[in-house]
PDB file of C-alpha atoms in Angstrom:
ATOM      1  CA  MET A  78      87.407  98.873 134.156  1.00  0.00           C
ATOM      2  CA  SER A  79      88.505 100.582 137.482  1.00  0.00           C
ATOM      3  CA  ALA A  80      86.119 103.063 139.097  1.00  0.00           C
ATOM      4  CA  PRO A  81      86.561 106.678 138.154  1.00  0.00           C
ATOM      5  CA  ALA A  82      88.083 109.187 140.309  1.00  0.00           C
ATOM      6  CA  PRO A  83      85.853 110.902 142.840  1.00  0.00           C
ATOM      7  CA  TRP A  84      85.672 114.287 140.819  1.00  0.00           C
ATOM      8  CA  ALA A  85      84.822 112.295 137.555  1.00  0.00           C
ATOM      9  CA  ALA A  86      82.113 110.502 139.351  1.00  0.00           C
ATOM     10  CA  HIS A  87      80.848 113.915 140.470  1.00  0.00           C
ATOM     11  CA  PHE A  88      80.172 114.958 136.865  1.00  0.00           C
ATOM     12  CA  GLY A  89      78.671 111.719 135.871  1.00  0.00           C
ATOM     13  CA  LEU A  90      81.668 110.349 134.011  1.00  0.00           C
ATOM     14  CA  ARG A  91      82.250 106.626 133.612  1.00  0.00           C
ATOM     15  CA  ARG A  92      86.106 107.052 133.594  1.00  0.00           C
ATOM     16  CA  THR A  93      88.604 109.862 133.700  1.00  0.00           C
ATOM     17  CA  PRO A  94      88.557 111.585 130.595  1.00  0.00           C
ATOM     18  CA  PHE A  95      91.640 112.562 128.403  1.00  0.00           C
ATOM     19  CA  GLY A  96      93.808 109.494 129.174  1.00  0.00           C
ATOM     20  CA  LYS A  97      96.178 108.020 126.739  1.00  0.00           C
ATOM     21  CA  ARG A  98      94.724 104.412 126.677  1.00  0.00           C
ATOM     22  CA  ILE A  99      91.971 105.233 123.953  1.00  0.00           C
ATOM     23  CA  ALA A 100      91.299 102.952 121.143  1.00  0.00           C
ATOM     24  CA  ALA A 101      92.521 104.176 117.789  1.00  0.00           C
ATOM     25  CA  LYS A 102      88.972 104.424 116.473  1.00  0.00           C
ATOM     26  CA  ASP A 103      88.001 106.738 119.195  1.00  0.00           C
ATOM     27  CA  LEU A 104      90.839 109.225 118.944  1.00  0.00           C
ATOM     28  CA  PHE A 105      89.828 112.714 118.204  1.00  0.00           C
ATOM     29  CA  VAL A 106      90.733 113.436 114.619  1.00  0.00           C
ATOM     30  CA  ARG A 107      90.985 116.865 113.285  1.00  0.00           C
ATOM     31  CA  ALA A 108      91.777 118.106 109.729  1.00  0.00           C
ATOM     32  CA  ALA A 109      95.439 118.260 110.444  1.00  0.00           C
ATOM     33  CA  HIS A 110      95.563 114.743 111.516  1.00  0.00           C
ATOM     34  CA  ALA A 111      93.972 113.757 108.099  1.00  0.00           C
ATOM     35  CA  GLN A 112      96.682 115.543 106.395  1.00  0.00           C
ATOM     36  CA  ALA A 113      99.338 113.795 108.312  1.00  0.00           C
ATOM     37  CA  VAL A 114      97.625 110.341 107.749  1.00  0.00           C
ATOM     38  CA  ALA A 115      97.396 110.965 104.011  1.00  0.00           C
ATOM     39  CA  ARG A 116     101.192 111.463 103.778  1.00  0.00           C
ATOM     40  CA  ILE A 117     101.848 108.608 105.892  1.00  0.00           C
ATOM     41  CA  ASN A 118      99.713 106.449 103.581  1.00  0.00           C
ATOM     42  CA  PHE A 119     101.530 107.856 100.532  1.00  0.00           C
ATOM     43  CA  CYS A 120     105.034 106.736 102.075  1.00  0.00           C
ATOM     44  CA  ILE A 121     103.493 103.310 102.597  1.00  0.00           C
ATOM     45  CA  ALA A 122     102.145 103.041  99.020  1.00  0.00           C
ATOM     46  CA  GLU A 123     105.439 104.076  97.639  1.00  0.00           C
ATOM     47  CA  SER A 124     107.958 102.514 100.046  1.00  0.00           C
ATOM     48  CA  ALA A 125     109.193 106.057 100.737  1.00  0.00           C
ATOM     49  CA  LEU A 126     110.633 108.179 103.681  1.00  0.00           C
ATOM     50  CA  GLY A 127     108.305 110.664 105.145  1.00  0.00           C
ATOM     51  CA  VAL A 128     108.757 113.146 108.064  1.00  0.00           C
ATOM     52  CA  ILE A 129     105.835 114.322 110.342  1.00  0.00           C
ATOM     53  CA  THR A 130     106.807 117.104 112.889  1.00  0.00           C
ATOM     54  CA  GLY A 131     104.988 119.227 115.448  1.00  0.00           C
ATOM     55  CA  ASP A 132     105.333 120.511 118.980  1.00  0.00           C
ATOM     56  CA  VAL A 133     104.767 118.519 121.974  1.00  0.00           C
ATOM     57  CA  GLY A 134     100.898 117.754 122.095  1.00  0.00           C
ATOM     58  CA  ALA A 135     100.097 118.623 118.345  1.00  0.00           C
ATOM     59  CA  GLY A 136      98.943 115.251 117.689  1.00  0.00           C
ATOM     60  CA  LYS A 137     101.724 113.278 115.891  1.00  0.00           C
ATOM     61  CA  THR A 138     101.275 110.165 117.701  1.00  0.00           C
ATOM     62  CA  VAL A 139      97.483 110.327 117.152  1.00  0.00           C
ATOM     63  CA  SER A 140      98.117 110.564 113.314  1.00  0.00           C
ATOM     64  CA  VAL A 141     100.578 107.530 113.328  1.00  0.00           C
ATOM     65  CA  ARG A 142      98.164 105.324 115.360  1.00  0.00           C
ATOM     66  CA  ALA A 143      95.355 106.259 113.121  1.00  0.00           C
ATOM     67  CA  ALA A 144      97.315 105.216 109.975  1.00  0.00           C
ATOM     68  CA  VAL A 145      98.803 102.038 111.565  1.00  0.00           C
ATOM     69  CA  ASP A 146      95.406 100.958 112.767  1.00  0.00           C
ATOM     70  CA  ALA A 147      93.902 100.975 109.267  1.00  0.00           C
ATOM     71  CA  LEU A 148      96.916  98.755 107.885  1.00  0.00           C
ATOM     72  CA  ASP A 149      96.319  94.960 107.210  1.00  0.00           C
ATOM     73  CA  ARG A 150      98.837  93.268 109.476  1.00  0.00           C
ATOM     74  CA  THR A 151      99.014  90.224 107.264  1.00  0.00           C
ATOM     75  CA  ARG A 152     100.540  92.506 104.618  1.00  0.00           C
ATOM     76  CA  HIS A 153     102.503  94.932 106.834  1.00  0.00           C
ATOM     77  CA  GLN A 154     105.257  94.314 109.333  1.00  0.00           C
ATOM     78  CA  ILE A 155     105.273  97.429 111.820  1.00  0.00           C
ATOM     79  CA  ILE A 156     108.684  98.315 113.522  1.00  0.00           C
ATOM     80  CA  TYR A 157     108.051 101.058 116.045  1.00  0.00           C
ATOM     81  CA  ILE A 158     110.970 102.890 117.679  1.00  0.00           C
ATOM     82  CA  ALA A 159     109.742 104.706 120.698  1.00  0.00           C
ATOM     83  CA  ASN A 160     112.990 106.413 121.554  1.00  0.00           C
ATOM     84  CA  PRO A 161     116.132 106.088 119.299  1.00  0.00           C
ATOM     85  CA  ALA A 162     118.612 107.011 121.920  1.00  0.00           C
ATOM     86  CA  PHE A 163     120.543 103.681 121.488  1.00  0.00           C
ATOM     87  CA  GLY A 164     123.202 104.579 119.001  1.00  0.00           C
ATOM     88  CA  THR A 165     123.770 103.315 115.484  1.00  0.00           C
ATOM     89  CA  ARG A 166     124.031  99.557 116.339  1.00  0.00           C
ATOM     90  CA  GLY A 167     120.680  99.727 118.257  1.00  0.00           C
ATOM     91  CA  LEU A 168     119.009 100.774 114.919  1.00  0.00           C
ATOM     92  CA  TYR A 169     120.015  97.514 113.267  1.00  0.00           C
ATOM     93  CA  VAL A 170     119.361  95.362 116.447  1.00  0.00           C
ATOM     94  CA  THR A 171     115.987  96.637 116.670  1.00  0.00           C
ATOM     95  CA  ILE A 172     115.113  95.934 112.997  1.00  0.00           C
ATOM     96  CA  VAL A 173     116.702  92.412 113.130  1.00  0.00           C
ATOM     97  CA  ARG A 174     114.904  91.543 116.341  1.00  0.00           C
ATOM     98  CA  ALA A 175     111.565  92.910 115.120  1.00  0.00           C
ATOM     99  CA  LEU A 176     112.002  90.542 112.026  1.00  0.00           C
ATOM    100  CA  GLY A 177     112.338  87.492 114.185  1.00  0.00           C
ATOM    101  CA  ALA A 178     116.149  87.015 113.987  1.00  0.00           C
ATOM    102  CA  GLU A 179     119.057  87.033 116.569  1.00  0.00           C
ATOM    103  CA  PRO A 180     121.351  90.024 115.731  1.00  0.00           C
ATOM    104  CA  ARG A 181     124.835  89.138 114.761  1.00  0.00           C
ATOM    105  CA  TYR A 182     127.707  90.495 116.784  1.00  0.00           C
ATOM    106  CA  LEU A 183     130.027  92.125 114.262  1.00  0.00           C
ATOM    107  CA  LYS A 184     128.404  95.378 112.886  1.00  0.00           C
ATOM    108  CA  ALA A 185     129.416  94.679 109.401  1.00  0.00           C
ATOM    109  CA  GLU A 186     127.533  91.400 109.476  1.00  0.00           C
ATOM    110  CA  LEU A 187     124.683  93.034 111.509  1.00  0.00           C
ATOM    111  CA  MET A 188     124.108  95.722 108.850  1.00  0.00           C
ATOM    112  CA  ALA A 189     124.050  92.901 106.038  1.00  0.00           C
ATOM    113  CA  GLN A 190     121.661  90.875 108.173  1.00  0.00           C
ATOM    114  CA  ALA A 191     119.160  93.767 108.656  1.00  0.00           C
ATOM    115  CA  GLY A 192     119.328  94.446 104.828  1.00  0.00           C
ATOM    116  CA  ASP A 193     118.732  90.697 104.096  1.00  0.00           C
ATOM    117  CA  LEU A 194     115.817  90.588 106.448  1.00  0.00           C
ATOM    118  CA  LEU A 195     114.161  93.736 104.940  1.00  0.00           C
ATOM    119  CA  ALA A 196     114.444  92.623 101.479  1.00  0.00           C
ATOM    120  CA  ALA A 197     113.122  88.802 102.438  1.00  0.00           C
ATOM    121  CA  GLU A 198     110.000  90.486 103.992  1.00  0.00           C
ATOM    122  CA  SER A 199     109.011  91.842 100.627  1.00  0.00           C
ATOM    123  CA  ALA A 200     110.406  89.135  98.385  1.00  0.00           C
ATOM    124  CA  GLU A 201     109.495  86.017 100.317  1.00  0.00           C
ATOM    125  CA  ARG A 202     106.918  86.857 102.640  1.00  0.00           C
ATOM    126  CA  HIS A 203     105.131  89.462 100.564  1.00  0.00           C
ATOM    127  CA  ARG A 204     104.934  91.982 103.586  1.00  0.00           C
ATOM    128  CA  GLN A 205     106.047  95.545 103.512  1.00  0.00           C
ATOM    129  CA  VAL A 206     108.006  96.996 106.478  1.00  0.00           C
ATOM    130  CA  LEU A 207     106.755 100.150 108.070  1.00  0.00           C
ATOM    131  CA  LEU A 208     109.720 101.639 110.183  1.00  0.00           C
ATOM    132  CA  ILE A 209     108.396 104.383 112.487  1.00  0.00           C
ATOM    133  CA  CYS A 210     110.967 106.299 114.521  1.00  0.00           C
ATOM    134  CA  ASP A 211     109.308 108.522 117.155  1.00  0.00           C
ATOM    135  CA  GLU A 212     111.170 111.191 118.870  1.00  0.00           C
ATOM    136  CA  ALA A 213     113.298 111.396 115.697  1.00  0.00           C
ATOM    137  CA  HIS A 214     114.800 114.769 116.664  1.00  0.00           C
ATOM    138  CA  LEU A 215     116.860 112.944 119.074  1.00  0.00           C
ATOM    139  CA  LEU A 216     118.580 110.921 116.266  1.00  0.00           C
ATOM    140  CA  GLU A 217     122.378 111.544 116.110  1.00  0.00           C
ATOM    141  CA  PRO A 218     124.064 112.299 112.771  1.00  0.00           C
ATOM    142  CA  ALA A 219     125.617 108.882 112.641  1.00  0.00           C
ATOM    143  CA  GLN A 220     122.139 107.270 113.038  1.00  0.00           C
ATOM    144  CA  LEU A 221     120.757 109.540 110.123  1.00  0.00           C
ATOM    145  CA  GLU A 222     123.526 108.329 107.965  1.00  0.00           C
ATOM    146  CA  GLU A 223     122.711 104.745 108.808  1.00  0.00           C
ATOM    147  CA  LEU A 224     119.165 105.285 108.080  1.00  0.00           C
ATOM    148  CA  ARG A 225     120.026 106.779 104.610  1.00  0.00           C
ATOM    149  CA  LEU A 226     122.313 103.578 103.863  1.00  0.00           C
ATOM    150  CA  LEU A 227     119.206 101.266 104.947  1.00  0.00           C
ATOM    151  CA  THR A 228     116.995 103.008 102.282  1.00  0.00           C
ATOM    152  CA  SER A 229     119.486 102.141  99.599  1.00  0.00           C
ATOM    153  CA  SER A 230     118.410  98.833  97.738  1.00  0.00           C
ATOM    154  CA  ASP A 231     118.660  97.399  94.217  1.00  0.00           C
ATOM    155  CA  MET A 232     121.481  99.630  93.196  1.00  0.00           C
ATOM    156  CA  ASP A 233     120.118 102.681  94.974  1.00  0.00           C
ATOM    157  CA  SER A 234     116.859 102.496  92.882  1.00  0.00           C
ATOM    158  CA  SER A 235     114.289 101.486  95.634  1.00  0.00           C
ATOM    159  CA  SER A 236     113.858 101.353  99.356  1.00  0.00           C
ATOM    160  CA  PRO A 237     113.233  98.067 101.132  1.00  0.00           C
ATOM    161  CA  PHE A 238     110.863  99.610 103.420  1.00  0.00           C
ATOM    162  CA  ALA A 239     108.652 102.672 104.114  1.00  0.00           C
ATOM    163  CA  GLY A 240     109.839 104.946 106.920  1.00  0.00           C
ATOM    164  CA  ILE A 241     108.355 107.672 108.917  1.00  0.00           C
ATOM    165  CA  LEU A 242     110.255 110.016 110.992  1.00  0.00           C
ATOM    166  CA  VAL A 243     108.272 111.671 113.825  1.00  0.00           C
ATOM    167  CA  GLY A 244     109.601 114.398 115.782  1.00  0.00           C
ATOM    168  CA  GLN A 245     109.565 118.039 116.877  1.00  0.00           C
ATOM    169  CA  PRO A 246     110.235 121.021 114.319  1.00  0.00           C
ATOM    170  CA  THR A 247     113.916 121.018 114.998  1.00  0.00           C
ATOM    171  CA  LEU A 248     113.978 117.703 113.047  1.00  0.00           C
ATOM    172  CA  ASN A 249     113.357 119.591 109.751  1.00  0.00           C
ATOM    173  CA  ARG A 250     116.052 122.092 110.531  1.00  0.00           C
ATOM    174  CA  GLN A 251     118.432 119.352 111.333  1.00  0.00           C
ATOM    175  CA  LEU A 252     117.740 117.354 107.972  1.00  0.00           C
ATOM    176  CA  ARG A 253     118.209 120.522 105.998  1.00  0.00           C
ATOM    177  CA  MET A 254     121.734 120.794 106.947  1.00  0.00           C
ATOM    178  CA  GLY A 255     124.086 120.338 104.262  1.00  0.00           C
ATOM    179  CA  VAL A 256     125.684 117.235 105.890  1.00  0.00           C
ATOM    180  CA  PHE A 257     122.430 115.338 105.640  1.00  0.00           C
ATOM    181  CA  ALA A 258     121.576 116.520 101.891  1.00  0.00           C
ATOM    182  CA  ALA A 259     121.785 113.060 100.731  1.00  0.00           C
ATOM    183  CA  LEU A 260     119.124 111.753 103.271  1.00  0.00           C
ATOM    184  CA  ASP A 261     117.056 114.880 102.734  1.00  0.00           C
ATOM    185  CA  GLN A 262     116.702 114.300  99.135  1.00  0.00           C
ATOM    186  CA  ARG A 263     115.260 110.894  99.801  1.00  0.00           C
ATOM    187  CA  ILE A 264     112.362 112.268 101.840  1.00  0.00           C
ATOM    188  CA  ALA A 265     109.239 112.006  99.635  1.00  0.00           C
ATOM    189  CA  THR A 266     107.006 114.131 101.844  1.00  0.00           C
ATOM    190  CA  ARG A 267     106.808 116.094 104.879  1.00  0.00           C
ATOM    191  CA  TYR A 268     104.155 117.701 106.976  1.00  0.00           C
ATOM    192  CA  THR A 269     104.009 119.809 110.290  1.00  0.00           C
ATOM    193  CA  ILE A 270     100.989 119.547 112.387  1.00  0.00           C
ATOM    194  CA  PRO A 271      99.709 122.738 113.531  1.00  0.00           C
ATOM    195  CA  PRO A 272      98.335 123.566 116.953  1.00  0.00           C
ATOM    196  CA  MET A 273      94.623 123.576 117.674  1.00  0.00           C
ATOM    197  CA  ASP A 274      92.459 126.618 117.338  1.00  0.00           C
ATOM    198  CA  ILE A 275      89.795 127.498 119.807  1.00  0.00           C
ATOM    199  CA  GLY A 276      87.187 125.693 117.863  1.00  0.00           C
ATOM    200  CA  GLU A 277      89.243 122.565 117.662  1.00  0.00           C
ATOM    201  CA  SER A 278      90.052 122.701 121.381  1.00  0.00           C
ATOM    202  CA  ALA A 279      86.342 122.927 122.289  1.00  0.00           C
ATOM    203  CA  ALA A 280      85.497 120.043 119.893  1.00  0.00           C
ATOM    204  CA  TYR A 281      88.414 118.022 121.493  1.00  0.00           C
ATOM    205  CA  LEU A 282      86.917 118.662 124.976  1.00  0.00           C
ATOM    206  CA  ARG A 283      83.324 117.584 124.006  1.00  0.00           C
ATOM    207  CA  HIS A 284      84.648 114.463 122.246  1.00  0.00           C
ATOM    208  CA  HIS A 285      86.766 113.178 125.124  1.00  0.00           C
ATOM    209  CA  LEU A 286      83.841 113.901 127.613  1.00  0.00           C
ATOM    210  CA  SER A 287      81.470 112.101 125.447  1.00  0.00           C
ATOM    211  CA  LEU A 288      83.925 109.133 125.396  1.00  0.00           C
ATOM    212  CA  ALA A 289      83.906 109.301 129.295  1.00  0.00           C
ATOM    213  CA  GLY A 290      80.109 109.261 129.391  1.00  0.00           C
ATOM    214  CA  ARG A 291      78.776 112.842 129.357  1.00  0.00           C
ATOM    215  CA  ASP A 292      76.942 114.151 126.519  1.00  0.00           C
ATOM    216  CA  GLU A 293      75.707 117.261 128.189  1.00  0.00           C
ATOM    217  CA  PRO A 294      78.009 120.268 128.237  1.00  0.00           C
ATOM    218  CA  LEU A 295      80.420 120.594 131.101  1.00  0.00           C
ATOM    219  CA  LEU A 296      82.611 123.460 130.199  1.00  0.00           C
ATOM    220  CA  ALA A 297      80.903 126.645 129.281  1.00  0.00           C
ATOM    221  CA  ASP A 298      82.113 128.327 126.112  1.00  0.00           C
ATOM    222  CA  ASP A 299      83.409 131.448 128.022  1.00  0.00           C
ATOM    223  CA  ALA A 300      85.329 129.285 130.112  1.00  0.00           C
ATOM    224  CA  VAL A 301      86.868 127.216 127.192  1.00  0.00           C
ATOM    225  CA  ALA A 302      87.694 130.962 125.673  1.00  0.00           C
ATOM    226  CA  ARG A 303      89.132 132.206 128.760  1.00  0.00           C
ATOM    227  CA  LEU A 304      91.412 129.346 129.364  1.00  0.00           C
ATOM    228  CA  HIS A 305      92.325 129.177 125.689  1.00  0.00           C
ATOM    229  CA  ARG A 306      93.306 132.802 125.709  1.00  0.00           C
ATOM    230  CA  ALA A 307      95.179 132.734 128.825  1.00  0.00           C
ATOM    231  CA  ALA A 308      97.165 129.750 127.738  1.00  0.00           C
ATOM    232  CA  ILE A 309      97.924 131.404 124.377  1.00  0.00           C
ATOM    233  CA  MET A 310      99.155 134.450 126.100  1.00  0.00           C
ATOM    234  CA  ALA A 311     101.553 132.290 128.297  1.00  0.00           C
ATOM    235  CA  ALA A 312     102.788 130.635 125.385  1.00  0.00           C
ATOM    236  CA  ALA A 313     103.576 133.923 123.642  1.00  0.00           C
ATOM    237  CA  ALA A 314     105.319 135.401 126.930  1.00  0.00           C
ATOM    238  CA  ASP A 315     107.509 132.288 126.844  1.00  0.00           C
ATOM    239  CA  ASN A 316     108.282 132.642 123.139  1.00  0.00           C
ATOM    240  CA  LYS A 317     106.641 129.295 122.280  1.00  0.00           C
ATOM    241  CA  ASP A 318     105.080 128.330 119.192  1.00  0.00           C
ATOM    242  CA  LEU A 319     102.708 125.730 120.679  1.00  0.00           C
ATOM    243  CA  VAL A 320     100.699 125.975 124.001  1.00  0.00           C
ATOM    244  CA  ASP A 321     102.124 123.083 126.018  1.00  0.00           C
ATOM    245  CA  ASP A 322     101.514 121.584 129.461  1.00  0.00           C
ATOM    246  CA  ALA A 323     103.751 124.139 130.966  1.00  0.00           C
ATOM    247  CA  CYS A 324     101.875 126.996 129.424  1.00  0.00           C
ATOM    248  CA  ALA A 325      98.519 125.536 130.499  1.00  0.00           C
ATOM    249  CA  LYS A 326      99.719 125.141 134.130  1.00  0.00           C
ATOM    250  CA  LYS A 327     101.035 128.651 133.951  1.00  0.00           C
ATOM    251  CA  ALA A 328      97.539 129.931 132.705  1.00  0.00           C
ATOM    252  CA  VAL A 329      95.753 127.900 135.455  1.00  0.00           C
ATOM    253  CA  ALA A 330      97.885 129.426 138.119  1.00  0.00           C
ATOM    254  CA  GLU A 331      97.245 133.033 136.763  1.00  0.00           C
ATOM    255  CA  LEU A 332      93.541 132.426 136.409  1.00  0.00           C
ATOM    256  CA  THR A 333      93.548 131.058 140.206  1.00  0.00           C
ATOM    257  CA  ARG A 334      95.044 134.218 141.394  1.00  0.00           C
ATOM    258  CA  ASP A 335      92.464 136.354 139.833  1.00  0.00           C
TER     259      ASP A 335
END
């Protein structure tokens, strides 16, 4: 482990807090995350398709990591797509490679190959495939249609995998467009993670500071409240539904000028 930054050492921290490289067991869990995890687990149990949405920083990835970390990897095959900006062929190529095969060249053959491999995971290897597509609001209409086709199995009576689409709230609006009605009907559950309130924000700060090695208070309650209030005002001024990094920076700048 590298030495903490000088400012972190000043406050008695063993490492810089709030980093992304945190073990799943140490993630800050809030009630909204538990709700999201419950829905992900439902999709896994039913081999169904689910949608988890939320603004940037709401905790979508935290929820997915918590759900995946609890799975038995001998019984589940995880296919994680970090960014779906690879066209329709890329979706099939990613699945085929994740399942240990070399993608075929012709798309028709590639589609059949992906379907056969997904079916074989369940029938022959007795493992369930969990396909997680992050940044799913970036999916193109053609990709969403391909995803619908992939979920069809056994004369459209079942899906060969469980799928979780993770994205920003625009994903829900996109899926409810009439052209995607067939896919939207296949979605078994959907959940939008709300922003943290001030109590959760304070608990989040305490949790991550404790992980970094400080159990004593570092941020006074009035300081947390002031930052929280200023950031919310900045978000409202910019007509945003979530206090994101840009709002936080704006709030810090305004407080600095006071």
